[in-house]
PDB file of C-alpha atoms in Angstrom:
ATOM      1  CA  UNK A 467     -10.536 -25.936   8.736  1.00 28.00           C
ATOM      2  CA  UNK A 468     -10.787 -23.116   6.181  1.00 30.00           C
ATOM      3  CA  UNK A 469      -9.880 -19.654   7.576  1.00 29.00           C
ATOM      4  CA  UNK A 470     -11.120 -16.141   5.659  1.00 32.00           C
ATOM      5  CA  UNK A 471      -9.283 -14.843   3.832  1.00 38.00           C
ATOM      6  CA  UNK A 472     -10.174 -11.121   4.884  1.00 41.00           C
ATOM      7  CA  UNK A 473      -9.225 -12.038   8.087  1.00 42.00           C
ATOM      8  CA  UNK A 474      -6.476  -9.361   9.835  1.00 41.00           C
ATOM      9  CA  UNK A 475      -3.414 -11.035   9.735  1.00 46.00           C
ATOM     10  CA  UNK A 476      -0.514 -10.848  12.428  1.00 50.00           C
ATOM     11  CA  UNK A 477       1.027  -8.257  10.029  1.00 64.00           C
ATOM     12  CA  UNK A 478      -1.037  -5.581   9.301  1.00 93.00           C
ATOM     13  CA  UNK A 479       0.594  -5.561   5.815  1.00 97.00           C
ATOM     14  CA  UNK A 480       1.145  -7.241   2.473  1.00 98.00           C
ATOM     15  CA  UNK A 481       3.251  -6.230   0.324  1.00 98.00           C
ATOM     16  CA  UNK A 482       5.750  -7.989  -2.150  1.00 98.00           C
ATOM     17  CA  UNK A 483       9.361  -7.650  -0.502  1.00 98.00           C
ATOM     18  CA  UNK A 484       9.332  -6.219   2.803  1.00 98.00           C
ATOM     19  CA  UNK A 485      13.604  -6.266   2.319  1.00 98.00           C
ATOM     20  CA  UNK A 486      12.885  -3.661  -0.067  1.00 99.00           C
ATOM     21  CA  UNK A 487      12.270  -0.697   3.068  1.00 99.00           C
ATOM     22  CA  UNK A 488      15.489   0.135   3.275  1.00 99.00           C
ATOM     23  CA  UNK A 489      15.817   1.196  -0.638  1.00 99.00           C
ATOM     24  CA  UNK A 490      12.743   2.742  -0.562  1.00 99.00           C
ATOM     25  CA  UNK A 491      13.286   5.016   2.672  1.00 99.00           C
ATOM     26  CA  UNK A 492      16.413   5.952   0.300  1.00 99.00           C
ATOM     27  CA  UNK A 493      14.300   7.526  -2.140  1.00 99.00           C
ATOM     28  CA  UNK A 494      11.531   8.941   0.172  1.00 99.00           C
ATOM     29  CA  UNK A 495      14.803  10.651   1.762  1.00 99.00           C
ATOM     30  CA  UNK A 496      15.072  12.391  -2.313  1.00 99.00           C
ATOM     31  CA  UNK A 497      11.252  12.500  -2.694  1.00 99.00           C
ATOM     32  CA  UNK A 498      11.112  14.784   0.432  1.00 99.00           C
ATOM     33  CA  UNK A 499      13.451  17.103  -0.986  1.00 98.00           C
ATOM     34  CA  UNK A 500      10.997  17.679  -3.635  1.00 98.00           C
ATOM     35  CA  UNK A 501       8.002  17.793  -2.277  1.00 98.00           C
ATOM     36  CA  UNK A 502       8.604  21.237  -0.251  1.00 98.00           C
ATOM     37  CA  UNK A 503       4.877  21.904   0.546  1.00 98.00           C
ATOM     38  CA  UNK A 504       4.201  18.830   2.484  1.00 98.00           C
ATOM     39  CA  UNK A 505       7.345  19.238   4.505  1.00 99.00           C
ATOM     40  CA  UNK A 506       6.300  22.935   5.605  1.00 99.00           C
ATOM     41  CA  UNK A 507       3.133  21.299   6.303  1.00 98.00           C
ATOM     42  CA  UNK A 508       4.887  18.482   8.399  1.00 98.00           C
ATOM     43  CA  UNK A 509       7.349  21.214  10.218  1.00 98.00           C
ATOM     44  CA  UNK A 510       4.074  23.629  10.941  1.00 98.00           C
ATOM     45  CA  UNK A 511       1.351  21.326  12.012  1.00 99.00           C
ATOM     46  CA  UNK A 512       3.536  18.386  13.059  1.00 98.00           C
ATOM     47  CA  UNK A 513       3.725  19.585  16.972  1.00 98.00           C
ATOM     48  CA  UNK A 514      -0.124  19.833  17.235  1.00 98.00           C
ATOM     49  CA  UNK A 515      -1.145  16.579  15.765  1.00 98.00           C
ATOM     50  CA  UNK A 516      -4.444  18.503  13.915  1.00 98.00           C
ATOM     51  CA  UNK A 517      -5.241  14.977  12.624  1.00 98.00           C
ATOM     52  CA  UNK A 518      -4.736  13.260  15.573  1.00 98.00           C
ATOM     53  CA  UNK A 519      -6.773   9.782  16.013  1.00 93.00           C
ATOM     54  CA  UNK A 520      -8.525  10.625  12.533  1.00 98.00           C
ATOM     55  CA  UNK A 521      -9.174   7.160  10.575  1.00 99.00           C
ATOM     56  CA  UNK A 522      -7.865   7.780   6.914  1.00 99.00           C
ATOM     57  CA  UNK A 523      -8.037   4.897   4.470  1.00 99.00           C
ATOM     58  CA  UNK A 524      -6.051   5.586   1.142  1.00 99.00           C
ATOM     59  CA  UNK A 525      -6.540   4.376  -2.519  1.00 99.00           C
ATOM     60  CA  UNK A 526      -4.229   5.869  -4.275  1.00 98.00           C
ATOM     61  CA  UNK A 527      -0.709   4.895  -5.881  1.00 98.00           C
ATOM     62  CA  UNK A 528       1.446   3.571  -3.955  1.00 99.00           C
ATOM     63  CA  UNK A 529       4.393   5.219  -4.982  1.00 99.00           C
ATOM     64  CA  UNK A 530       7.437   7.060  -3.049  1.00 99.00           C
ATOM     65  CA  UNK A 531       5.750  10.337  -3.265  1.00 99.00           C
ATOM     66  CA  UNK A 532       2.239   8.865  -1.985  1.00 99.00           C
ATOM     67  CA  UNK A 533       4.858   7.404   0.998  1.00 99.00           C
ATOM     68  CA  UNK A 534       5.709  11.517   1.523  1.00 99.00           C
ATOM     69  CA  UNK A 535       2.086  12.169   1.870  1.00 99.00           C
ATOM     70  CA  UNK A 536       1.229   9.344   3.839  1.00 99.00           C
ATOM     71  CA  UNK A 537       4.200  10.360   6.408  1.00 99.00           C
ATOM     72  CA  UNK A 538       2.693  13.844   6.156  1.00 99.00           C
ATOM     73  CA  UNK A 539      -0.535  12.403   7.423  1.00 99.00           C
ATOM     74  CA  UNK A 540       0.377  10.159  10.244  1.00 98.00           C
ATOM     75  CA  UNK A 541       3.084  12.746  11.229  1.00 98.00           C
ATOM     76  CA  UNK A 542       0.351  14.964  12.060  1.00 99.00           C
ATOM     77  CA  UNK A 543      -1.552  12.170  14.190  1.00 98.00           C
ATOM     78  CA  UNK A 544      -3.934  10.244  11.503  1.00 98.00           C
ATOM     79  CA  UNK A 545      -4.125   6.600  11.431  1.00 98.00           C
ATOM     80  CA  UNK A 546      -3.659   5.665   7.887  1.00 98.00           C
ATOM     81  CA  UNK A 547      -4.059   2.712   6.034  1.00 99.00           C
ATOM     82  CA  UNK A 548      -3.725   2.672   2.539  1.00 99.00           C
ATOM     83  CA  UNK A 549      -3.890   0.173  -0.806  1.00 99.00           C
ATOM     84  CA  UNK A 550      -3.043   1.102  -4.510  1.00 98.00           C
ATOM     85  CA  UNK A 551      -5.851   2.265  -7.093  1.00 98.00           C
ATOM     86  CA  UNK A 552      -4.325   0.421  -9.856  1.00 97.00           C
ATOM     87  CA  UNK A 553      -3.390  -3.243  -9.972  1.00 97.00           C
ATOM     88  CA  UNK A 554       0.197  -1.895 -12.069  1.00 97.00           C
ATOM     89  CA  UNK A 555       1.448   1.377 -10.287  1.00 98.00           C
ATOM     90  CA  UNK A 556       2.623   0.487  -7.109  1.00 98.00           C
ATOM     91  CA  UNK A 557       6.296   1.164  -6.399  1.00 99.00           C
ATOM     92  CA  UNK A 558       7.268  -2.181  -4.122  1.00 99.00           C
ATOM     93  CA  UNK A 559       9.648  -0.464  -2.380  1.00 99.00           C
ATOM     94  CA  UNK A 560       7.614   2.485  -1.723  1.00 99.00           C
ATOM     95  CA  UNK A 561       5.093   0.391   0.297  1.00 99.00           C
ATOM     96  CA  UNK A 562       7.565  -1.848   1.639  1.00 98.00           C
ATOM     97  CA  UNK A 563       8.791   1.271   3.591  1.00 99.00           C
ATOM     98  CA  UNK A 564       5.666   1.996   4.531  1.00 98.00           C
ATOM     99  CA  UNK A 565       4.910  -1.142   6.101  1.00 98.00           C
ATOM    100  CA  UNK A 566       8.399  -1.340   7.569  1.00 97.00           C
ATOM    101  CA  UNK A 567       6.992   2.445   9.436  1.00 97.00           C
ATOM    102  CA  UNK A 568       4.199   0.470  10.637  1.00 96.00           C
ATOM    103  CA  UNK A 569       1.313   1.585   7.920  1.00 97.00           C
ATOM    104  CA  UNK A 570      -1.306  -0.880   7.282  1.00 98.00           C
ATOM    105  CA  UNK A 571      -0.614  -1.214   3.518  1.00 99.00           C
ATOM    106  CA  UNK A 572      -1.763  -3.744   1.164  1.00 99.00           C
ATOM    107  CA  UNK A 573      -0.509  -3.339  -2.170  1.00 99.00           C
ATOM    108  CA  UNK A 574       2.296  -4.763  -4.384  1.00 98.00           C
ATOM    109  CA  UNK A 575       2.997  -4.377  -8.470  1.00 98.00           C
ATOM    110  CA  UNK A 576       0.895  -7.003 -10.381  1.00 98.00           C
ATOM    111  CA  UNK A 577      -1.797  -7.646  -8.012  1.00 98.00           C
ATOM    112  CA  UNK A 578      -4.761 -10.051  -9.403  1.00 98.00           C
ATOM    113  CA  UNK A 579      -8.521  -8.756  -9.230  1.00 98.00           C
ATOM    114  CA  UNK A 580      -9.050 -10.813  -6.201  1.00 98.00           C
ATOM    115  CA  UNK A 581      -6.001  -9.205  -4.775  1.00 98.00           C
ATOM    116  CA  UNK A 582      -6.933  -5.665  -5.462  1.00 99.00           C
ATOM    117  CA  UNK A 583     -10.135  -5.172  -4.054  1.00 99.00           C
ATOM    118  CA  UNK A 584      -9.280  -7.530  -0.901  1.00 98.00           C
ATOM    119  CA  UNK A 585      -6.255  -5.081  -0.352  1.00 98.00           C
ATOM    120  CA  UNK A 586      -9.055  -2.160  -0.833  1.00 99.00           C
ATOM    121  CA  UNK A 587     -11.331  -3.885   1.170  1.00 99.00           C
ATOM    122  CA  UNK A 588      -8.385  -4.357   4.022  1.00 98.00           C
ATOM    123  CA  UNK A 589      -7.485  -0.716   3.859  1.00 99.00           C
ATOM    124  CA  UNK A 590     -11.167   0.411   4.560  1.00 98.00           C
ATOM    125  CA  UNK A 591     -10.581  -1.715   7.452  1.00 98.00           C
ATOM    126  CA  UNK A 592      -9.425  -0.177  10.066  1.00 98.00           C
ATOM    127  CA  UNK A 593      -8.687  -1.327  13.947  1.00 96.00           C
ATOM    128  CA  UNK A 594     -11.646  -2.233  16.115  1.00 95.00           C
ATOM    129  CA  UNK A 595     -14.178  -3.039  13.005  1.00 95.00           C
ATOM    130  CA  UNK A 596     -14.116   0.699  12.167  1.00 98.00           C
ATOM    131  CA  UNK A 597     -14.320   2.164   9.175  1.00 98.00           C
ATOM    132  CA  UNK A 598     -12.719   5.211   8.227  1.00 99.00           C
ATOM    133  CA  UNK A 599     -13.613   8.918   8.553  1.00 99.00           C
ATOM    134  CA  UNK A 600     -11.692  10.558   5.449  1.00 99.00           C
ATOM    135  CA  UNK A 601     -10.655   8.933   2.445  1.00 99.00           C
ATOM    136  CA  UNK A 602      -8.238   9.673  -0.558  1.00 98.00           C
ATOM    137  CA  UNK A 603      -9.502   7.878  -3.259  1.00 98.00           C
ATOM    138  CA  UNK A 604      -8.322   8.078  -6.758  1.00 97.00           C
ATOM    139  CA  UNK A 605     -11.023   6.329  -9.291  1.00 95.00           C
ATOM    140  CA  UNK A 606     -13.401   5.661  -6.462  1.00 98.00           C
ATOM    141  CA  UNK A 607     -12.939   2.293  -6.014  1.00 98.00           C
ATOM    142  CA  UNK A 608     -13.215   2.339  -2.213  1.00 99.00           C
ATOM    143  CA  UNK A 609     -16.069   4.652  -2.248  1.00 98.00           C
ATOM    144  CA  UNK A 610     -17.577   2.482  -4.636  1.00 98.00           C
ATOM    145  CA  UNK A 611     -16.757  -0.506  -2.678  1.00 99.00           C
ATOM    146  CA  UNK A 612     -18.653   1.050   0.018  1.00 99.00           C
ATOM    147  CA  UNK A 613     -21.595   1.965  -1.320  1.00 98.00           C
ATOM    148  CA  UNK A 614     -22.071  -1.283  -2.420  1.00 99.00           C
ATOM    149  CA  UNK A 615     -21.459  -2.516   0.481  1.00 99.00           C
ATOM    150  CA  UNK A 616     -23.957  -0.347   2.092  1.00 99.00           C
ATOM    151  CA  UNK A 617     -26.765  -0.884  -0.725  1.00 98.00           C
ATOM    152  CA  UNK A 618     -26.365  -4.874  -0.086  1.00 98.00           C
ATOM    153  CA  UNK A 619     -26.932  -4.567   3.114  1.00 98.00           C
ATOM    154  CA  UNK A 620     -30.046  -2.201   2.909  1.00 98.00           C
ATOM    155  CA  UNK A 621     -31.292  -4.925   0.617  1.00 98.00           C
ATOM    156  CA  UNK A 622     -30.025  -3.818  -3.122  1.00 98.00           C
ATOM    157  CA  UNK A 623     -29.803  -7.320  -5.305  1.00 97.00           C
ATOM    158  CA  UNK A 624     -27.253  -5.688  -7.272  1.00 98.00           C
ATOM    159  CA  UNK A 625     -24.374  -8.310  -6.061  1.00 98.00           C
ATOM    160  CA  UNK A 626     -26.417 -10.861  -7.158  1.00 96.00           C
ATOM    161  CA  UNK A 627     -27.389  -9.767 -10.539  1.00 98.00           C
ATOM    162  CA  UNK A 628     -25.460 -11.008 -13.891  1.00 98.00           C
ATOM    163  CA  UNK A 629     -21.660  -9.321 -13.995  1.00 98.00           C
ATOM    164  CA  UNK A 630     -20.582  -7.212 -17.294  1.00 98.00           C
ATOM    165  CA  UNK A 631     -17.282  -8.468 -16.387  1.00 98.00           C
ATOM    166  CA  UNK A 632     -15.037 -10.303 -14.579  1.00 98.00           C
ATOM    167  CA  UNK A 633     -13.870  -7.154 -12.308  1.00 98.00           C
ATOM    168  CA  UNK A 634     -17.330  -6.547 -11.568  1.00 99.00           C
ATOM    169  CA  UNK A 635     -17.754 -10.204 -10.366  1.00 99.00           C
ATOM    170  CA  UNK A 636     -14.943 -10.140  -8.079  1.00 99.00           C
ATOM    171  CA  UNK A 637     -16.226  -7.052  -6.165  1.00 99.00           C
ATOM    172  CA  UNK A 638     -19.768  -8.681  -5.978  1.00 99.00           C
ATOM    173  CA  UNK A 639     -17.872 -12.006  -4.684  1.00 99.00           C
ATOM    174  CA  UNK A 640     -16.160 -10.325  -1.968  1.00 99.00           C
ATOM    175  CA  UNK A 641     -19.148  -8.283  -0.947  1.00 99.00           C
ATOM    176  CA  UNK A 642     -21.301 -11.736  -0.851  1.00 99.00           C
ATOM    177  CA  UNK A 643     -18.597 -13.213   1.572  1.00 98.00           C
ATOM    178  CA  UNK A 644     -18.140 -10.125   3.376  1.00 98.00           C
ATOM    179  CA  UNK A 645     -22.028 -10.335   4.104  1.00 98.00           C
ATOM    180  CA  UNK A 646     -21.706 -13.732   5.283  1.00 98.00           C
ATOM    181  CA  UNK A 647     -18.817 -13.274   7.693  1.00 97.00           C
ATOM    182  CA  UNK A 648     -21.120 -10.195   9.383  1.00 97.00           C
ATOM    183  CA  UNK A 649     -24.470  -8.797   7.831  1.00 97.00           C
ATOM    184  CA  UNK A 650     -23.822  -5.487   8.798  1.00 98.00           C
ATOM    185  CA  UNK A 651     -20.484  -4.825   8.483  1.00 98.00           C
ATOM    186  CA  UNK A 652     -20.849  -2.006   5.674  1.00 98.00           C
ATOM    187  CA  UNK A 653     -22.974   0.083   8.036  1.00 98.00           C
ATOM    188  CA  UNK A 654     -19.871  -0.360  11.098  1.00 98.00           C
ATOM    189  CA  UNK A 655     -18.048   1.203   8.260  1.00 98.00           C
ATOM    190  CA  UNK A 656     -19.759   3.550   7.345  1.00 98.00           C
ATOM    191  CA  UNK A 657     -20.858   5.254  10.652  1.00 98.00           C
ATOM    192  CA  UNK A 658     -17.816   7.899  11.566  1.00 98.00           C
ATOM    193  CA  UNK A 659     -17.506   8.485   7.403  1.00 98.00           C
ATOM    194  CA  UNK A 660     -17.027  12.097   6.688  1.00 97.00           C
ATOM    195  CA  UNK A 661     -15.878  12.285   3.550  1.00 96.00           C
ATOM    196  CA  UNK A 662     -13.833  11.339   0.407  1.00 98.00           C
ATOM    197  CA  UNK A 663     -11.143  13.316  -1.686  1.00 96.00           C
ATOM    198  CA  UNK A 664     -10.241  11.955  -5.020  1.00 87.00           C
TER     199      UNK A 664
END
C-alpha cells in the first residue's frame, strides 16, 4: 500500500546529515556573538515568553544566523517550524542543529522542486492540522502556497490550468493531492493566520 508522502513523519524533520548538529551548534555559538540585538532581545523578553504558544512557520534561509533567530523565537515561547526559500542556500549544518533542538525543519542544500515546496508545505504544517499565525517569508512562497491553496478550495481552476513551467506545475501537483487527502485543508490553515513578514 502506497503511503503520502506529506504525511508527518516520526521525525518532525528532514534534513541532509543530522551528524552535522554538533558543528553547526559550533558556529551558532560564533553567530551569537554577532548578532548582539537578538541576544538582548533573548536576555529581555526570554523570562516572559511574549510569544508563547504563537504558531510561526518560516521560509527563509536556512542558515546559522536564521538558526540565531529561530532560537530567538522559540526562546521566547513560539512554536516554530521552518523550511528554506531557496532550493541552494541552506547551510546543512545550520538546520541539522536545528532539528537536533527539536525544530520542525525541512530543508537541506540541493533540494528538487518536489522537495522544496513539500518542505514549504510541511513547515506551514503545524501540530494538530493547524496552520500558522505569523509567518517569515522571504519571496512569498508560503504565502503564495497558501493562497493557492485557499483559492482551490473556494473553487479557483487555476491548479488545473496549463503550467508556464515546470515549478509552477509542481506547486499545482501538490495542491491537487493536498485537495484529495482533505478538501478543506487550506481553510484549517488559514483560520488563526495573522500575518506575514517578508
Amino acid at each position: 500500500m502506497k503511503t503520502s508522502t506529506i504525511e508527518r513523519t516520526e521525525t518532525d524533520y528532514k534534513v541532509a546529515d543530522i551528524s552535522l548538529a554538533d558543528f553547526g551548534r559550533k558556529e551558532i555559538s560564533i553567530a551569537e556573538k554577532e548578532m548582539p540585538g537578538l541576544m538582548a532581545i533573548r536576555e529581555k523578553y526570554a523570562p516572559q515568553k511574549p510569544l508563547a504558544d504563537v504558531r510561526i512557520t518560516g521560509s527563509l534561509h536556512m542558515t546559522i544566523q536564521t538558526a540565531v533567530l529561530i532560537e530567538t523565537l522559540t526562546d521566547l515561547g513560539a512554536s516554530v517550524r521552518w523550511a528554506s526559500c531557496n532550493i541552494f542556500s541552506t547551510q546543512d549544518h545550520a538546520a541539522a542543529a536545528m532539528a537536533k533542538r527539536g525544530i520542525a525543519v525541512f530543508a537541506w542544500k540541493g533540494e528538487s522542486l518536489e522537495d522544496y515546496w513539500r518542505c514549504t508545505y510541511r513547515a506551514i504544517s503545524h501540530p494538530e492540522d493547524k496552520g500558522p499565525q505569523l509567518v517569515v517569508d522571504d519571496g512569498g512562497d508560503a504565502t503564495l502556497l497558501i493562497h493557492k491553496g485557499y483559492e482551490l478550495e473556494e473553487g479557483s481552476d487555476w491548479a488545473k490550468t496549463k503550467s508556464a513551467n515546470k515549478e509552477e506545475q509542481v506547486i499545482k501537483d501538490l495542491l491537487l493531492e493536498i485537495q484529495r487527502e482533505n478538501p478543506y485543508r487550506w481553510h484549517e490553515i488559514v483560520k488563526d493566520w495573522r500575518g506575514v513578514s517578508e
